[in-house]
Amino acid sequence: MSATTSTTGAGAPGLDAPAGQTRSIWVLSWLHLKYQFLETVRVPIAVLGNVLFPSLAMFFFVVPQESVAGNPLYATIAVAGLGLFAVCSASLFTYGLGVAEDRQLPFYPFLRTLPAGPGPQMVARVLNGGIFSLFGLLPLILIGWLFTAATLTAGQLLAGIGTILAVSVPFVLLGMAIGYKLSAKAALPVVQVILFPLAFAGGLFMPPQMFPAWLDAISKATPTRAGRDLLVQATTGMDAYALALPVLAGWTLLFAVLAILAYRSDEGRRFR
């Protein structure tokens, strides 16, 4: 798949090309990824804010509990759960709020009129979400290594990183759907209302084994519980429940559809 680039791209460095030349969606996605990444890291608090809460939660609620911090299995599960929360937080806040704020910038309507289409922007946002998800994991891994008995082999670490990158995709897509559908003022409370109930119901703060039967059944239908159990399986070897992968795949498909519909709805409102 390819997209013809603009021959009048004076306002879009890196997107202009000689007449008739085409660039693949992956080249255009790389350019969007580069500029989105630089735009985010130029505001360090936007990065630090997403990693601070999970790290503080690890320090204050896991490390002091010797029964958890001193047990290799429980400590590893705690790191995995808070790591997934960091991913959810980064994805929903960065893209739910970030996309909504981008839509208010004067340059954004011009960007939307370029002939490359929405594909490269969306691919870049998903990849950027994976990168910042890894940033959120680094302090948690360091705290777990220094202050708890959590242990991972090299294979488990690689499997965990791969799993959490895959699990981040539906939450990036959900964030994009919120960002394209709502204004910045509306997106912030909506993200907060969605994030914390999903985190609690998904067992990111409390082991699902402590849930009553009715809550456990609801929990297994959430993307956070599915992602959490798949991540725990990758890092500890404990089997996830049988429907974890289909549940996560189903939510990913649903959020992808919502993101596309929200993008097209925004396009219809602003570019008729």
XYZ file of C-alpha atoms in Angstrom:
272
model
C 0.000 0.000 0.000
C 1.346 3.429 -0.894
C 0.281 7.026 -0.703
C 1.179 9.826 -3.061
C 2.944 12.635 -1.252
C 2.219 16.321 -1.662
C 4.266 18.329 -4.157
C 3.449 21.520 -2.328
C 4.531 20.421 1.141
C 6.151 23.665 2.219
C 4.396 23.410 5.558
C 5.138 19.712 6.122
C 8.902 18.998 6.259
C 9.734 15.492 5.243
C 6.357 14.855 3.543
C 7.061 16.623 0.242
C 8.515 14.711 -2.729
C 9.076 15.145 -6.491
C 5.997 14.911 -8.691
C 4.796 11.365 -9.219
C 6.980 9.890 -6.456
C 5.215 7.728 -3.902
C 6.197 6.652 -0.442
C 4.998 3.573 1.334
C 2.757 3.860 4.346
C 5.658 2.652 6.484
C 7.952 5.497 5.430
C 5.216 8.023 6.132
C 4.434 6.273 9.419
C 8.097 6.589 10.422
C 8.002 10.341 9.761
C 4.836 10.756 11.817
C 6.337 8.584 14.568
C 9.478 10.701 14.681
C 7.623 14.006 14.978
C 5.027 12.688 17.452
C 7.802 11.303 19.660
C 9.781 14.565 19.601
C 6.644 16.590 20.245
C 5.906 14.537 23.380
C 9.397 14.427 24.903
C 9.736 18.208 24.553
C 7.277 18.381 27.466
C 8.994 16.103 30.030
C 6.178 16.306 32.568
C 3.901 14.613 30.020
C 6.213 11.595 30.143
C 6.995 11.698 33.879
C 3.360 12.032 34.886
C 2.423 8.741 33.261
C 5.186 6.770 34.994
C 5.074 8.426 38.408
C 1.866 6.954 39.832
C 2.648 3.265 39.095
C 6.153 3.698 40.546
C 4.803 5.378 43.689
C 2.161 2.661 44.040
C 4.927 0.066 43.821
C 6.974 1.847 46.483
C 4.147 2.482 48.959
C 1.853 -0.534 48.530
C 4.080 -3.418 47.416
C 7.608 -2.866 48.722
C 6.568 -2.438 52.417
C 4.544 -5.690 52.367
C 7.108 -8.391 53.096
C 4.616 -11.158 52.311
C 4.375 -9.815 48.761
C 7.755 -8.165 48.177
C 9.610 -11.132 49.679
C 7.818 -13.740 47.579
C 9.297 -14.067 44.046
C 5.978 -15.109 42.472
C 3.789 -12.503 44.178
C 6.346 -9.736 43.610
C 6.607 -10.557 39.915
C 2.813 -10.558 39.560
C 2.637 -7.178 41.341
C 5.217 -5.683 38.967
C 3.297 -7.095 35.981
C -0.027 -5.650 37.177
C 1.347 -2.180 37.854
C 3.290 -2.341 34.605
C 0.048 -2.904 32.728
C -1.528 0.000 34.607
C 1.362 2.205 33.435
C 0.651 1.102 29.859
C -3.084 1.795 30.167
C -2.443 5.198 31.742
C 0.113 6.231 29.101
C -2.105 5.061 26.247
C -5.348 6.634 27.425
C -3.960 9.937 28.679
C -1.396 10.444 25.901
C -3.822 9.629 23.108
C -7.221 10.350 24.615
C -6.117 13.791 25.738
C -3.243 14.235 23.263
C -5.309 13.653 20.124
C -8.074 15.940 21.408
C -5.518 18.709 22.011
C -3.895 18.134 18.585
C -7.249 18.689 16.913
C -7.357 22.199 18.379
C -3.991 23.213 16.883
C -4.002 25.473 13.790
C -1.631 23.122 11.919
C -3.809 20.050 12.351
C -6.479 20.902 9.708
C -3.676 21.312 7.145
C -2.198 17.955 8.154
C -5.571 16.306 7.637
C -5.798 17.652 4.067
C -2.560 15.989 2.928
C -3.064 13.093 0.463
C -1.318 10.505 2.677
C -4.587 9.666 4.449
C -5.135 8.677 8.094
C -3.174 5.392 7.965
C 0.348 6.714 8.685
C -0.871 8.929 11.542
C -2.715 6.057 13.229
C 0.114 3.560 12.753
C 2.577 6.089 14.196
C 0.365 6.733 17.201
C 0.120 3.004 17.965
C 3.905 2.588 17.695
C 4.497 5.708 19.776
C 2.184 4.292 22.419
C 4.358 1.167 22.562
C 7.499 3.257 23.033
C 6.088 5.275 25.912
C 4.695 2.094 27.435
C 8.280 0.828 27.667
C 9.311 4.091 29.336
C 6.668 3.479 31.989
C 8.011 -0.021 32.643
C 11.630 0.939 33.276
C 11.201 2.424 36.800
C 8.917 -0.451 37.828
C 11.431 -3.056 36.685
C 14.194 -1.190 38.520
C 12.172 -0.966 41.752
C 11.208 -4.620 41.507
C 14.826 -5.634 40.975
C 16.235 -3.505 43.811
C 13.543 -3.750 46.485
C 11.602 -6.985 45.945
C 12.257 -10.656 45.293
C 10.757 -10.471 41.792
C 12.766 -12.598 39.376
C 12.703 -12.971 35.603
C 14.803 -15.016 33.250
C 15.996 -13.372 30.039
C 13.362 -15.323 28.117
C 10.572 -14.252 30.475
C 11.689 -10.625 30.274
C 11.583 -10.658 26.470
C 8.231 -12.459 26.493
C 6.874 -9.911 28.972
C 8.020 -6.949 26.881
C 6.516 -8.450 23.731
C 3.253 -9.193 25.519
C 2.901 -5.755 27.058
C 3.566 -4.081 23.695
C 0.808 -6.196 22.154
C -1.522 -5.489 25.086
C -0.928 -1.738 24.709
C -2.522 -1.694 21.227
C -6.217 -1.812 22.262
C -5.686 0.932 24.844
C -3.937 3.171 22.311
C -6.871 2.604 19.946
C -9.360 3.412 22.713
C -7.435 6.576 23.527
C -7.518 7.592 19.862
C -11.276 6.968 19.682
C -11.814 9.239 22.693
C -9.448 11.897 21.336
C -11.071 12.063 17.898
C -14.602 12.082 19.291
C -14.334 14.503 22.231
C -12.872 17.906 22.974
C -9.855 18.186 25.278
C -12.040 19.351 28.177
C -14.364 16.374 27.789
C -11.623 13.826 27.068
C -9.833 14.267 30.416
C -12.729 13.258 32.714
C -13.824 10.490 30.328
C -10.324 8.969 30.401
C -10.295 9.108 34.202
C -13.739 7.508 34.430
C -12.642 4.685 32.113
C -9.101 4.068 33.385
C -9.562 3.450 37.107
C -12.633 1.173 36.961
C -10.909 -0.907 34.269
C -7.754 -1.095 36.382
C -9.603 -2.218 39.519
C -11.883 -4.646 37.663
C -8.925 -6.061 35.761
C -7.033 -7.005 38.907
C -4.190 -4.539 38.408
C -4.346 -3.315 42.019
C -5.824 -6.367 43.773
C -5.300 -10.049 42.856
C -8.381 -11.421 41.041
C -8.248 -14.447 43.360
C -9.682 -12.135 46.042
C -12.713 -11.216 43.905
C -16.178 -12.667 44.624
C -17.484 -14.955 41.875
C -19.697 -12.313 40.252
C -16.873 -9.766 40.057
C -14.447 -12.377 38.760
C -16.870 -13.177 35.914
C -17.145 -9.485 35.002
C -13.386 -9.085 35.331
C -12.703 -11.823 32.771
C -14.672 -9.867 30.170
C -12.473 -6.747 30.505
C -9.397 -6.019 28.354
C -7.368 -5.197 31.466
C -7.942 -8.630 33.037
C -7.197 -10.379 29.750
C -4.007 -8.357 29.284
C -3.001 -8.820 32.917
C -3.393 -12.611 32.821
C -1.507 -12.912 29.512
C 1.295 -10.780 30.935
C 1.445 -12.856 34.135
C 1.571 -16.003 32.007
C 4.485 -14.612 30.003
C 6.468 -13.537 33.078
C 5.706 -16.338 35.564
C 4.440 -19.304 33.582
C 1.028 -19.292 35.329
C -1.663 -20.165 32.810
C -4.059 -17.401 31.796
C -7.767 -18.208 31.706
C -8.805 -19.866 28.443
C -10.607 -16.899 26.882
C -7.972 -14.252 27.689
C -6.580 -14.025 24.148
C -9.984 -14.013 22.360
C -11.272 -11.365 24.798
C -8.261 -9.122 24.177
C -8.505 -9.636 20.402
C -12.216 -8.804 20.472
C -11.664 -5.568 22.397
C -8.801 -4.646 20.048
C -11.080 -5.058 17.026
C -13.868 -3.084 18.690
C -11.568 -0.221 19.685
C -10.052 -0.149 16.176
C -13.536 0.237 14.694
C -14.386 2.970 17.218
C -11.157 4.829 16.422
C -11.852 4.705 12.673
C -15.471 5.803 13.128
C -14.421 8.651 15.442
C -11.802 9.782 12.916
C -14.324 9.749 10.065
C -16.931 11.521 12.184
C -14.416 14.265 13.010
C -13.485 14.493 9.331
C -17.139 14.816 8.367
C -17.741 17.611 10.890
C -14.670 19.653 9.992
C -13.941 19.037 6.294
C -17.252 18.953 4.482
